[in-house]
Coordinates of C-alpha atoms in Angstrom, one line a residue:
Chain A
M1 CA 4.7 -14.4 -11.3
R2 CA 4.3 -18.1 -11.0
P3 CA 7.4 -19.1 -9.1
V4 CA 7.0 -16.1 -6.9
G5 CA 3.5 -17.0 -6.1
A6 CA 4.4 -20.6 -5.5
D7 CA 6.7 -19.4 -2.8
I8 CA 3.9 -18.3 -0.5
G9 CA 2.5 -21.8 -0.1
V10 CA 5.8 -23.5 0.3
D11 CA 7.0 -21.1 2.8
A12 CA 3.9 -20.7 4.9
G13 CA 4.1 -24.5 5.2
G14 CA 7.7 -24.4 6.0
V15 CA 7.4 -22.0 8.8
T16 CA 4.8 -23.9 10.6
G17 CA 5.4 -27.4 9.4
G18 CA 9.0 -27.1 10.4
S19 CA 10.5 -28.3 7.1
S20 CA 12.8 -25.4 6.5
G21 CA 16.0 -27.1 7.4
G22 CA 16.9 -26.3 11.0
S23 CA 16.9 -22.6 10.4
S24 CA 13.6 -21.0 10.8
G25 CA 10.5 -20.1 12.6
H26 CA 10.2 -22.9 15.1
T27 CA 8.6 -20.5 17.5
S28 CA 6.8 -23.5 18.9
G29 CA 10.2 -24.6 20.2
P30 CA 11.3 -24.2 23.7
A31 CA 10.9 -20.6 24.5
G32 CA 10.9 -20.3 28.2
P33 CA 13.5 -20.3 30.9
T34 CA 13.8 -24.1 30.5
G35 CA 14.9 -23.7 26.9
P36 CA 18.3 -24.7 25.6
A37 CA 20.0 -21.7 27.0
G38 CA 18.9 -22.6 30.5
A39 CA 20.0 -26.2 30.2
A40 CA 23.3 -25.3 28.6
G41 CA 25.1 -24.4 31.8
R42 CA 25.0 -28.0 33.1
D43 CA 25.8 -30.2 30.2
P44 CA 25.7 -33.8 31.4
R45 CA 28.2 -34.8 28.8
V46 CA 31.2 -33.2 30.5
P47 CA 31.4 -35.0 33.8
F48 CA 35.2 -34.6 34.2
G49 CA 37.9 -32.1 33.7
P50 CA 37.9 -28.5 34.4
P51 CA 34.5 -26.8 34.5
P52 CA 33.6 -24.9 31.4
L53 CA 35.5 -21.6 31.3
R54 CA 32.4 -19.5 31.1
R55 CA 29.8 -20.4 33.6
A56 CA 26.4 -19.1 34.2
G57 CA 26.4 -15.6 35.4
S58 CA 30.1 -15.0 35.1
K59 CA 30.8 -11.3 35.5
G60 CA 32.1 -10.8 32.0
E61 CA 28.9 -12.3 30.6
W62 CA 26.8 -10.1 32.8
L63 CA 28.6 -7.0 31.6
L64 CA 28.3 -8.0 28.0
A65 CA 24.6 -8.6 28.4
A66 CA 24.2 -5.2 29.9
A67 CA 26.1 -3.6 27.0
L68 CA 24.0 -5.4 24.4
L69 CA 20.7 -4.6 26.1
I70 CA 21.2 -1.0 27.4
P71 CA 20.7 0.8 24.1
N72 CA 17.4 -0.8 23.3
L73 CA 16.2 -0.6 26.9
V74 CA 17.1 3.1 27.1
L75 CA 15.2 3.8 23.8
L76 CA 12.1 1.9 25.0
F77 CA 12.1 3.6 28.4
L78 CA 12.7 7.1 26.9
F79 CA 10.2 6.8 24.0
V80 CA 7.6 4.2 25.2
Y81 CA 7.4 4.0 29.0
R82 CA 8.3 7.5 30.0
P83 CA 5.7 9.1 27.7
L84 CA 3.2 6.6 28.8
V85 CA 3.5 7.9 32.3
D86 CA 4.1 11.5 31.3
N87 CA 0.9 11.3 29.2
I88 CA -1.1 10.7 32.4
R89 CA 0.6 13.7 34.0
L90 CA -0.3 15.9 31.0
S91 CA -3.9 14.8 31.1
F92 CA -4.2 16.7 34.4
T93 CA -2.9 20.0 32.8
D94 CA -4.1 22.6 30.3
W95 CA -0.9 22.4 28.2
N96 CA -1.2 23.7 24.7
I97 CA 1.7 21.8 23.0
S98 CA 3.7 24.9 22.3
S99 CA 4.0 27.0 25.5
P100 CA 6.7 26.2 28.0
Q101 CA 4.1 26.3 30.7
A102 CA 1.4 23.8 31.7
N103 CA -1.0 24.5 34.6
Y104 CA -2.4 21.7 36.8
V105 CA -6.1 21.7 36.3
G106 CA -7.1 18.6 38.4
A107 CA -9.5 16.2 36.8
S108 CA -11.3 18.9 34.8
N109 CA -10.2 17.4 31.5
Y110 CA -11.8 14.1 32.5
V111 CA -15.0 15.8 33.6
E112 CA -15.1 17.7 30.3
W113 CA -14.6 14.4 28.4
L114 CA -17.5 12.8 30.3
G115 CA -19.8 15.7 29.6
R116 CA -18.9 16.6 26.0
A117 CA -21.4 15.8 23.2
D118 CA -18.8 14.5 20.8
T119 CA -17.4 11.9 23.3
R120 CA -20.3 9.6 22.5
I121 CA -19.9 10.1 18.7
V122 CA -16.1 9.4 18.9
L123 CA -16.6 6.3 21.1
T124 CA -19.3 5.0 18.7
N125 CA -17.2 5.6 15.7
T126 CA -14.2 3.8 17.3
L127 CA -16.4 0.9 18.4
I128 CA -17.9 0.5 14.9
F129 CA -14.6 0.8 13.1
T130 CA -12.7 -1.5 15.4
F131 CA -15.4 -4.1 15.7
A132 CA -16.1 -4.2 12.0
T133 CA -12.4 -4.3 11.0
V134 CA -11.5 -7.0 13.6
V135 CA -14.4 -9.3 13.0
L136 CA -14.6 -8.9 9.2
S137 CA -10.9 -9.1 8.5
M138 CA -10.7 -12.3 10.7
V139 CA -13.8 -13.9 9.2
L140 CA -12.8 -13.0 5.6
G141 CA -9.2 -13.9 6.2
L142 CA -10.2 -17.3 7.5
A143 CA -12.6 -17.8 4.6
L144 CA -9.9 -16.9 2.1
A145 CA -7.4 -19.1 3.8
L146 CA -9.8 -22.1 3.6
L147 CA -10.5 -21.3 -0.1
L148 CA -6.9 -20.9 -1.1
D149 CA -5.7 -23.9 0.9
Q150 CA -7.6 -26.0 -1.6
K151 CA -6.0 -27.4 -4.7
L152 CA -7.1 -24.8 -7.2
R153 CA -5.2 -23.8 -10.3
G154 CA -3.7 -20.3 -10.0
R155 CA -4.2 -20.1 -6.3
N156 CA -0.6 -18.9 -5.8
I157 CA -1.3 -15.8 -7.8
V158 CA -4.4 -15.1 -5.9
R159 CA -2.5 -15.6 -2.6
S160 CA 0.1 -13.0 -3.6
M161 CA -2.6 -10.6 -4.7
V162 CA -4.5 -10.9 -1.5
F163 CA -1.4 -10.2 0.5
A164 CA 0.1 -7.4 -1.6
P165 CA -2.1 -4.5 -0.3
F166 CA -0.8 -5.3 3.2
V167 CA 2.7 -4.0 2.4
I168 CA 1.5 -0.8 0.8
S169 CA 1.5 2.3 2.9
G170 CA -1.8 3.3 4.5
A171 CA -1.4 6.9 3.5
A172 CA -1.0 6.0 -0.2
I173 CA -3.9 3.7 -0.1
G174 CA -6.0 6.3 1.7
V175 CA -5.2 9.0 -0.9
A176 CA -5.9 6.7 -3.8
F177 CA -9.1 5.2 -2.4
Q178 CA -10.4 8.6 -1.8
F179 CA -10.8 8.8 -5.5
V180 CA -12.0 5.2 -5.8
F181 CA -14.9 6.3 -3.6
D182 CA -15.4 9.7 -5.3
P183 CA -19.2 10.0 -5.4
S184 CA -19.1 11.8 -8.8
F185 CA -16.3 10.3 -10.8
G186 CA -14.9 7.4 -8.8
L187 CA -14.7 3.7 -9.5
I188 CA -17.4 2.6 -7.0
Q189 CA -20.0 5.1 -8.3
D190 CA -19.3 3.9 -11.9
L191 CA -19.8 0.2 -11.0
L192 CA -23.0 1.1 -9.1
A193 CA -24.2 3.1 -12.0
K194 CA -23.7 0.1 -14.3
I195 CA -26.3 -1.8 -12.2
G196 CA -28.5 1.2 -11.9
V197 CA -27.8 2.2 -8.3
A198 CA -27.0 5.8 -7.3
S199 CA -23.8 6.2 -5.4
P200 CA -24.0 7.1 -1.7
N201 CA -22.3 10.3 -0.9
F202 CA -19.2 8.9 0.7
Y203 CA -17.7 12.4 1.2
Q204 CA -20.6 14.1 2.9
R205 CA -22.6 11.5 4.8
P206 CA -20.9 10.5 8.1
G207 CA -22.2 7.0 8.1
W208 CA -21.0 6.3 4.5
A209 CA -17.7 8.0 5.2
L210 CA -17.2 5.6 8.1
F211 CA -18.1 2.8 5.8
M212 CA -15.5 4.1 3.3
V213 CA -12.6 4.2 5.7
T214 CA -13.6 0.9 7.3
S215 CA -13.8 -1.0 4.0
T216 CA -10.6 0.6 2.8
Y217 CA -8.8 -0.6 6.0
I218 CA -10.2 -4.1 5.6
W219 CA -9.2 -4.2 1.9
K220 CA -5.6 -3.2 2.8
N221 CA -5.2 -5.5 5.9
L222 CA -7.0 -8.6 4.9
G223 CA -3.8 -10.1 3.6
Y224 CA -2.4 -10.2 7.2
T225 CA -5.2 -12.4 8.7
F226 CA -5.2 -14.4 5.6
V227 CA -1.5 -15.3 5.6
I228 CA -1.5 -16.1 9.3
Y229 CA -4.6 -18.4 9.0
L230 CA -3.2 -20.0 5.9
A231 CA 0.0 -20.8 7.8
A232 CA -2.0 -22.2 10.7
L233 CA -4.1 -24.3 8.3
Q234 CA -1.1 -25.8 6.7
A235 CA 0.4 -26.7 10.1
R236 CA -2.7 -28.6 11.2
R237 CA -2.9 -32.3 11.9
G238 CA -3.8 -34.1 8.7
D239 CA -4.9 -37.2 10.6
L240 CA -7.8 -35.4 12.2
D241 CA -9.0 -34.4 8.8
E242 CA -8.8 -37.9 7.6
A243 CA -10.6 -39.2 10.6
A244 CA -13.5 -36.7 10.1
E245 CA -13.6 -37.7 6.4
I246 CA -13.8 -41.4 7.2
D247 CA -16.3 -40.7 9.8
G248 CA -18.4 -39.0 7.2
A249 CA -18.6 -35.7 9.0
S250 CA -20.4 -33.0 7.2
R251 CA -18.4 -30.1 5.9
W252 CA -19.8 -27.8 8.5
N253 CA -19.2 -30.2 11.4
H254 CA -15.7 -30.8 10.2
F255 CA -15.0 -27.1 10.1
R256 CA -16.6 -26.4 13.4
K257 CA -15.4 -29.4 15.4
V258 CA -12.1 -30.2 13.8
L259 CA -10.6 -27.1 12.2
L260 CA -11.8 -24.3 14.4
P261 CA -10.5 -25.9 17.7
Q262 CA -7.1 -26.4 16.1
L263 CA -7.1 -22.8 14.9
R264 CA -8.0 -21.4 18.4
P265 CA -4.4 -20.2 19.3
T266 CA -4.2 -18.4 16.0
T267 CA -7.6 -16.8 16.4
F268 CA -6.5 -15.7 19.9
F269 CA -3.3 -14.2 18.6
L270 CA -5.0 -12.5 15.7
S271 CA -7.9 -11.1 17.8
I272 CA -5.3 -9.2 19.9
T273 CA -2.9 -8.1 17.2
V274 CA -5.6 -7.0 14.8
L275 CA -7.4 -5.2 17.6
L276 CA -4.3 -3.3 18.6
S277 CA -3.4 -2.3 15.1
S278 CA -6.9 -1.3 14.1
V279 CA -7.5 0.8 17.2
Q280 CA -4.3 2.7 16.2
V281 CA -5.3 3.6 12.6
F282 CA -4.4 7.2 11.7
D283 CA -2.9 7.3 8.2
I284 CA -6.0 6.0 6.3
I285 CA -8.4 8.3 8.2
Y286 CA -6.2 11.3 7.8
A287 CA -5.7 10.8 4.1
M288 CA -9.3 10.1 3.4
T289 CA -11.4 12.3 5.6
R290 CA -9.3 14.2 8.1
G291 CA -11.8 12.9 10.7
G292 CA -14.8 14.5 8.9
P293 CA -17.3 15.0 7.4
I294 CA -19.2 17.4 9.7
G295 CA -16.3 17.7 12.1
N296 CA -16.3 14.2 13.5
G297 CA -18.0 11.8 11.1
T298 CA -15.0 9.4 11.1
M299 CA -13.3 10.7 14.2
T300 CA -11.9 7.8 16.3
L301 CA -10.2 8.1 19.7
V302 CA -6.7 8.0 18.1
F303 CA -7.7 10.6 15.6
Q304 CA -9.2 12.8 18.3
V305 CA -5.9 12.6 20.3
Y306 CA -4.1 14.0 17.2
H307 CA -6.9 16.6 16.5
E308 CA -7.2 18.0 20.0
T309 CA -3.4 18.1 20.6
F310 CA -2.1 19.4 17.3
V311 CA -5.0 21.1 15.6
N312 CA -7.0 22.5 18.5
Q313 CA -3.7 22.9 20.5
R314 CA -5.2 21.4 23.6
A315 CA -2.5 18.8 24.4
G316 CA -3.9 18.4 28.0
Y317 CA -7.2 17.3 26.6
G318 CA -5.6 15.2 23.9
A319 CA -3.6 13.4 26.6
T320 CA -6.8 12.8 28.5
V321 CA -8.3 11.1 25.5
A322 CA -5.1 9.1 25.0
T323 CA -5.2 8.0 28.6
V324 CA -8.8 6.9 28.4
M325 CA -8.0 5.0 25.2
F326 CA -5.1 3.2 26.9
L327 CA -7.3 2.2 29.8
I328 CA -10.0 0.9 27.5
L329 CA -7.4 -1.1 25.5
L330 CA -6.0 -2.5 28.7
V331 CA -9.4 -3.7 29.9
V332 CA -10.4 -5.1 26.5
T333 CA -7.2 -7.0 26.1
A334 CA -7.4 -8.4 29.7
V335 CA -11.0 -9.6 29.0
Q336 CA -9.8 -11.2 25.7
V337 CA -7.0 -13.0 27.5
R338 CA -9.4 -14.2 30.2
F339 CA -12.1 -15.2 27.7
M340 CA -9.8 -17.1 25.4
D341 CA -8.0 -18.7 28.3
K342 CA -11.2 -20.0 29.7
G343 CA -12.3 -21.2 26.3
A344 CA -9.1 -23.1 25.8
R345 CA -9.5 -25.0 29.0
A346 CA -13.1 -25.8 28.6
Chain B
M1 CA -13.0 -33.1 21.5
S2 CA -12.7 -36.5 23.1
A3 CA -14.8 -38.1 20.4
I4 CA -12.4 -36.7 17.8
A5 CA -9.4 -37.9 19.7
R6 CA -10.9 -41.4 19.7
L7 CA -11.6 -41.2 16.0
S8 CA -8.0 -40.2 15.2
R9 CA -6.7 -43.2 17.3
T10 CA -8.9 -45.7 15.5
N11 CA -8.9 -44.4 12.0
G12 CA -6.2 -41.8 11.7
R13 CA -3.2 -43.9 11.2
A14 CA -4.9 -46.2 8.7
G15 CA -5.6 -43.8 6.0
M16 CA -3.1 -43.0 3.3
P17 CA -1.4 -39.6 3.6
S18 CA -3.6 -37.4 1.7
A19 CA -2.2 -34.3 0.1
E20 CA -5.6 -32.7 0.2
S21 CA -7.3 -31.4 3.2
G22 CA -10.6 -32.8 4.4
I23 CA -12.6 -29.6 3.5
Q24 CA -12.4 -30.2 -0.2
G25 CA -12.2 -32.6 -3.0
R26 CA -15.9 -32.2 -3.6
G27 CA -16.5 -32.8 -7.2
P28 CA -17.2 -30.4 -10.0
V29 CA -19.7 -28.2 -8.3
G30 CA -17.4 -27.5 -5.4
K31 CA -14.6 -26.9 -7.7
A32 CA -16.6 -24.5 -9.9
F33 CA -17.6 -22.6 -6.7
G34 CA -14.0 -22.5 -5.6
Y35 CA -12.9 -21.0 -8.9
A36 CA -15.7 -18.5 -9.0
A37 CA -14.8 -17.3 -5.5
M38 CA -11.2 -17.0 -6.5
V39 CA -12.0 -14.9 -9.5
L40 CA -14.2 -12.6 -7.3
V41 CA -11.4 -12.2 -4.8
L42 CA -8.9 -11.4 -7.6
L43 CA -11.3 -8.8 -9.0
I44 CA -11.8 -7.1 -5.6
I45 CA -8.1 -6.7 -5.1
A46 CA -7.0 -6.0 -8.7
V47 CA -9.7 -3.7 -10.0
P48 CA -9.0 -0.8 -7.5
L49 CA -5.2 -1.1 -8.2
F50 CA -5.9 -1.1 -11.9
W51 CA -8.1 2.0 -11.5
I52 CA -5.3 3.8 -9.6
V53 CA -2.7 3.0 -12.3
V54 CA -5.1 3.9 -15.2
T55 CA -6.0 7.2 -13.6
S56 CA -2.4 8.1 -13.2
F57 CA -2.1 8.0 -17.0
K58 CA -5.3 10.0 -17.8
R59 CA -5.7 13.6 -18.8
Q60 CA -7.8 15.6 -16.4
E61 CA -10.7 15.8 -18.8
N62 CA -10.7 12.0 -19.1
I63 CA -10.8 11.7 -15.4
Y64 CA -13.9 13.8 -14.8
V65 CA -16.3 12.0 -17.1
R66 CA -19.3 9.8 -16.6
P67 CA -19.4 6.9 -17.3
A68 CA -15.8 6.3 -16.3
E69 CA -13.2 5.3 -18.9
Y70 CA -11.3 2.2 -18.1
L71 CA -8.4 2.8 -20.5
P72 CA -6.1 5.8 -20.5
I73 CA -6.8 7.1 -24.0
P74 CA -5.2 9.4 -24.8
F75 CA -2.2 8.1 -22.9
H76 CA -0.9 10.9 -20.7
P77 CA 2.3 10.0 -18.8
E78 CA 2.9 13.7 -18.2
N79 CA 1.2 13.3 -14.9
Y80 CA 4.4 11.7 -13.7
S81 CA 6.6 14.5 -14.8
E82 CA 4.1 17.0 -13.4
V83 CA 4.1 15.4 -9.9
T84 CA 7.8 15.1 -9.8
S85 CA 8.3 18.7 -10.7
R86 CA 5.4 20.2 -8.7
I87 CA 6.3 18.7 -5.4
P88 CA 10.0 18.2 -4.4
F89 CA 9.5 14.6 -5.1
S90 CA 13.2 13.6 -5.2
A91 CA 13.6 15.3 -1.8
Y92 CA 10.7 13.3 -0.3
F93 CA 12.1 10.2 -1.8
R94 CA 15.6 10.9 -0.5
N95 CA 14.1 11.5 3.0
S96 CA 12.2 8.3 2.9
V97 CA 15.3 6.4 2.0
I98 CA 17.3 8.1 4.7
I99 CA 14.7 7.5 7.4
T100 CA 14.0 3.9 6.4
F101 CA 17.7 3.0 6.1
F102 CA 18.7 4.3 9.5
T103 CA 15.7 3.4 11.5
A104 CA 15.6 -0.1 10.0
S105 CA 19.4 -0.7 10.4
I106 CA 19.4 0.4 14.0
K107 CA 16.3 -1.6 14.8
I108 CA 17.8 -4.7 13.3
V109 CA 21.1 -4.4 15.1
L110 CA 19.4 -3.7 18.4
G111 CA 16.9 -6.5 17.9
V112 CA 19.7 -9.0 17.3
L113 CA 21.8 -7.8 20.2
S114 CA 19.0 -7.7 22.7
A115 CA 17.7 -11.1 21.5
Y116 CA 21.1 -12.6 21.8
A117 CA 21.6 -11.3 25.4
L118 CA 18.1 -12.5 26.4
S119 CA 18.5 -16.0 24.9
L120 CA 22.1 -17.2 25.0
L121 CA 23.8 -15.2 27.7
R122 CA 23.2 -16.0 31.4
F123 CA 22.7 -13.2 33.9
P124 CA 20.3 -12.4 36.7
G125 CA 17.0 -10.8 35.8
R126 CA 17.0 -12.1 32.3
N127 CA 13.4 -13.1 32.1
L128 CA 12.2 -10.0 33.8
L129 CA 14.0 -7.8 31.3
F130 CA 12.4 -9.8 28.5
V131 CA 9.0 -9.1 29.8
V132 CA 9.8 -5.4 30.2
I133 CA 10.8 -5.2 26.5
L134 CA 7.9 -7.3 25.3
A135 CA 5.3 -5.3 27.2
A136 CA 6.3 -2.3 25.0
L137 CA 4.4 -4.0 22.2
M138 CA 1.2 -3.3 24.1
V139 CA 1.7 0.4 24.1
P140 CA 0.2 2.1 21.0
N141 CA 2.4 4.8 19.5
Q142 CA -0.4 7.2 19.5
I143 CA -0.5 7.3 23.2
T144 CA 3.2 8.2 23.5
V145 CA 3.1 10.8 20.7
I146 CA 2.2 13.9 22.7
S147 CA 5.0 13.5 25.3
N148 CA 7.5 12.4 22.7
F149 CA 6.6 15.4 20.6
A150 CA 7.3 17.7 23.6
L151 CA 10.6 16.0 24.4
V152 CA 11.9 16.2 20.8
A153 CA 10.7 19.7 20.3
Q154 CA 12.5 20.7 23.5
L155 CA 15.7 19.3 22.1
G156 CA 15.2 21.5 19.0
W157 CA 14.9 18.3 16.9
R158 CA 11.8 19.1 14.9
N159 CA 12.5 18.9 11.2
T160 CA 15.6 16.9 11.8
F161 CA 16.3 13.4 10.8
Q162 CA 17.5 12.4 14.3
G163 CA 14.2 13.8 15.6
I164 CA 12.3 11.4 13.3
I165 CA 14.6 8.4 13.6
I166 CA 15.7 8.1 17.2
P167 CA 12.3 7.8 18.9
L168 CA 11.4 5.0 16.5
C169 CA 14.5 2.9 17.1
G170 CA 13.6 0.8 20.1
T171 CA 12.4 -2.6 19.2
A172 CA 10.2 -5.0 21.1
F173 CA 9.0 -7.0 18.1
G174 CA 12.5 -7.7 16.7
T175 CA 13.7 -8.7 20.1
F176 CA 10.8 -11.2 20.4
L177 CA 11.2 -12.6 16.9
M178 CA 15.0 -13.0 17.1
R179 CA 15.0 -14.4 20.6
N180 CA 12.6 -17.1 19.5
Q181 CA 14.9 -17.9 16.6
F182 CA 18.0 -18.1 18.8
L183 CA 16.2 -20.3 21.3
S184 CA 15.3 -22.7 18.6
L185 CA 18.9 -23.4 17.6
P186 CA 20.1 -26.8 18.6
H187 CA 22.0 -26.3 21.8
E188 CA 24.5 -29.0 21.0
I189 CA 26.0 -26.7 18.4
I190 CA 26.1 -23.8 20.7
E191 CA 27.7 -25.9 23.4
A192 CA 30.3 -27.3 21.0
A193 CA 31.3 -23.8 19.9
R194 CA 31.7 -22.8 23.6
M195 CA 33.8 -25.9 24.2
D196 CA 36.0 -24.8 21.4
G197 CA 36.6 -21.6 23.3
A198 CA 34.4 -19.3 21.2
G199 CA 33.7 -16.1 23.2
P200 CA 30.2 -14.7 23.3
L201 CA 30.7 -12.3 20.5
K202 CA 32.4 -14.8 18.3
L203 CA 29.7 -17.3 19.1
L204 CA 27.1 -14.7 17.9
W205 CA 29.0 -13.7 14.8
R206 CA 30.3 -17.1 13.6
V207 CA 27.7 -19.6 14.8
V208 CA 24.4 -18.0 15.8
M209 CA 24.1 -15.5 13.0
P210 CA 24.9 -17.8 10.1
L211 CA 22.3 -20.3 11.4
S212 CA 19.7 -17.6 11.7
W213 CA 19.9 -15.9 8.3
P214 CA 16.4 -16.7 7.0
T215 CA 14.7 -15.3 10.2
L216 CA 17.0 -12.3 10.1
V217 CA 16.1 -11.6 6.5
A218 CA 12.4 -11.9 7.3
F219 CA 12.7 -9.6 10.3
S220 CA 14.7 -7.1 8.2
L221 CA 12.2 -7.0 5.4
I222 CA 9.3 -6.5 7.7
T223 CA 11.2 -3.7 9.4
V224 CA 12.1 -2.0 6.2
V225 CA 8.5 -2.1 4.9
N226 CA 7.1 -0.9 8.2
E227 CA 9.5 2.0 8.4
W228 CA 8.9 3.0 4.8
N229 CA 5.2 3.1 5.5
E230 CA 5.5 4.8 8.9
Y231 CA 3.2 7.9 8.9
L232 CA 2.2 9.6 12.1
W233 CA 5.5 10.3 13.7
P234 CA 7.3 11.7 10.6
F235 CA 4.1 13.6 9.8
L236 CA 4.2 15.3 13.2
M237 CA 7.9 15.9 13.1
S238 CA 8.3 17.5 9.7
D239 CA 6.8 20.6 8.2
D240 CA 8.3 20.4 4.7
A241 CA 10.6 18.8 2.2
R242 CA 13.6 19.1 4.4
T243 CA 12.8 15.9 6.3
A244 CA 9.3 14.7 5.3
P245 CA 9.1 11.3 3.7
L246 CA 7.2 10.3 0.6
Q247 CA 4.0 9.3 2.4
V248 CA 3.8 12.7 4.1
G249 CA 4.7 14.5 0.9
L250 CA 1.8 12.7 -0.8
T251 CA -0.7 14.0 1.7
F252 CA 0.8 17.5 1.4
L253 CA 0.1 17.2 -2.3
Q254 CA -3.5 16.4 -1.6
N255 CA -3.6 19.5 0.7
N256 CA -2.3 21.9 -1.8
D257 CA -5.2 21.4 -4.3
G258 CA -8.5 23.1 -4.1
V259 CA -10.0 20.8 -6.7
T260 CA -7.8 17.8 -6.7
N261 CA -6.2 17.1 -10.0
W262 CA -6.2 13.3 -9.6
G263 CA -3.9 12.5 -12.4
P264 CA -0.7 13.8 -10.8
V265 CA -1.9 12.7 -7.3
M266 CA -2.4 9.1 -8.6
A267 CA 1.0 9.3 -10.3
G268 CA 2.5 10.2 -7.0
T269 CA 0.7 7.4 -5.3
V270 CA 1.9 4.9 -7.8
L271 CA 5.5 6.1 -7.3
T272 CA 5.1 5.8 -3.5
I273 CA 3.7 2.3 -3.7
L274 CA 6.0 0.9 -6.3
P275 CA 9.3 0.5 -4.4
V276 CA 7.6 -1.6 -1.6
L277 CA 5.5 -3.5 -4.1
L278 CA 8.5 -4.5 -6.1
L279 CA 10.4 -5.5 -3.0
F280 CA 7.4 -7.6 -2.0
L281 CA 7.1 -9.3 -5.4
V282 CA 10.7 -10.4 -5.2
L283 CA 10.9 -11.3 -1.6
Q284 CA 7.4 -12.1 -0.5
R285 CA 8.4 -15.5 0.7
Q286 CA 10.8 -14.2 3.3
M287 CA 8.4 -11.4 4.3
I288 CA 5.6 -13.8 5.0
K289 CA 7.9 -15.9 7.0
G290 CA 8.6 -13.1 9.3
L291 CA 5.0 -12.4 9.9
T292 CA 3.9 -16.0 10.4
S293 CA 6.8 -17.1 12.7
G294 CA 5.8 -16.0 16.1
A295 CA 2.1 -16.0 15.2
V296 CA 1.4 -19.7 14.7
K297 CA 1.5 -22.0 17.6
S298 CA 3.0 -19.6 20.1

């Protein structure tokens, strides 16, 4: 366990500190059109002699690039971009997922969505789940990264432990944690009983069911924000820390004025990736509650897409929910980018 | 910010290189607090996992008791034989291996080839194509699921491996990760190989790939783990043990019980978790590298 655990620290540092021998994750390196590839065509060290045989944009190279790219492009177009557009078309139909026929019904699905009683519940659930998972997993991930960045004995084992749940399948975690939360015989109720507290009914009460899936999701995915923050912490500028120390900055000021600004790009990256993945959660919710209790206690937008399309056989309405969800995501991400961009320049 | 910049100019260089960060080294109280927090974290992660494993070795009458028992006495490993015989466990496992192997292999190959074309070959529209591929990252699977389901069902590919595998094979993440890696290679080496007359494919195979092994391994590991854990698409595509992977089989198991017999279900969960967890314990270093490169400072 020990050497394995030790690897986390070494490597997270290697990736970002750039000590891993010319091989690895220098993603900070030139990554634009002005990168090495762009410059390679006009190498100043060959002033004489015949021009390099293979020049920029030679026909052979163009054909080869096409051959290398086409399979991936075709797959992405066929299974990502085509359905994205097709989904919008379906949202204007009454298709039922199995019949060969779909009738155009205008905007009636959207009108129905706006008027339906469960829309507000599903939106609220999605908002609570997403907000709680994004904020808590980022705050806790950063706190853990700060904790385990310190020189503490055994920290490598804890680092591995924190990261481990992230690689386990959400479906398996969901199934197992259903029993962890079992209000009659589960782990949580037993621990609560030991301190004399009666267990909430995680299975029957919508609020507690939402709490159950949210905390399970955070437990599973905390390792991701933790690892990313840890890598960023290990890549930070040591001289700024020293300066703050010499200056006698308080711990809080040091954190707020020295560390957080340096972590800003990481925070930005995480806020977008964690949001995207937590909005998409299906497996944990399916395994734990099937969207219930009481019909829609833990129903999120994604789950509703599945439920309307494949359970209620209303693919048209499911496509409507999916389209609405995509639009919301688009707006939120755009706002995030604007917000973080502004903050970075301020 | 400017005050800090000034500070670092005046004081920053003078100090000795300290191995410790500034937010620490605070005497015994701070240390004690640090250890206490560490133990707490360890418990929060480890106790549920321990609970899962212990339950998988309990007899049903020892599961449904209050207060709960924290050791599996009497020891009851029969849960494992029960779950493997009651559901076609080996079939699910085989399906998982098939789906993961093919999806991951195709993704890795496509990721490397696309990244190579987008980083080291020169052709018009290169950056545009890169953006087109990258933007796919922003489209959640769940939005494409309905239309993809329709397409695959129309082809008669439900309950087939190609129906599960092919729609998952396009890769934006891998292209992004490997392209960054290829662009970070010192271009003197690339140029030297070109001068020596290496064609593009030889350059990829003999020069670029050998220099990129660590990143490729990291990318491969993440892909394997992701595909092993993939749930929604295989769940929609497969109705039974012909093609359903382990994760889906596990939730079938959950379905089939009126009153869940948690012993065998937990045994099934442990068996589902174990392969990935073992892979993680052996190769966590590489796996974390794949996640962090691309995240930090980009």
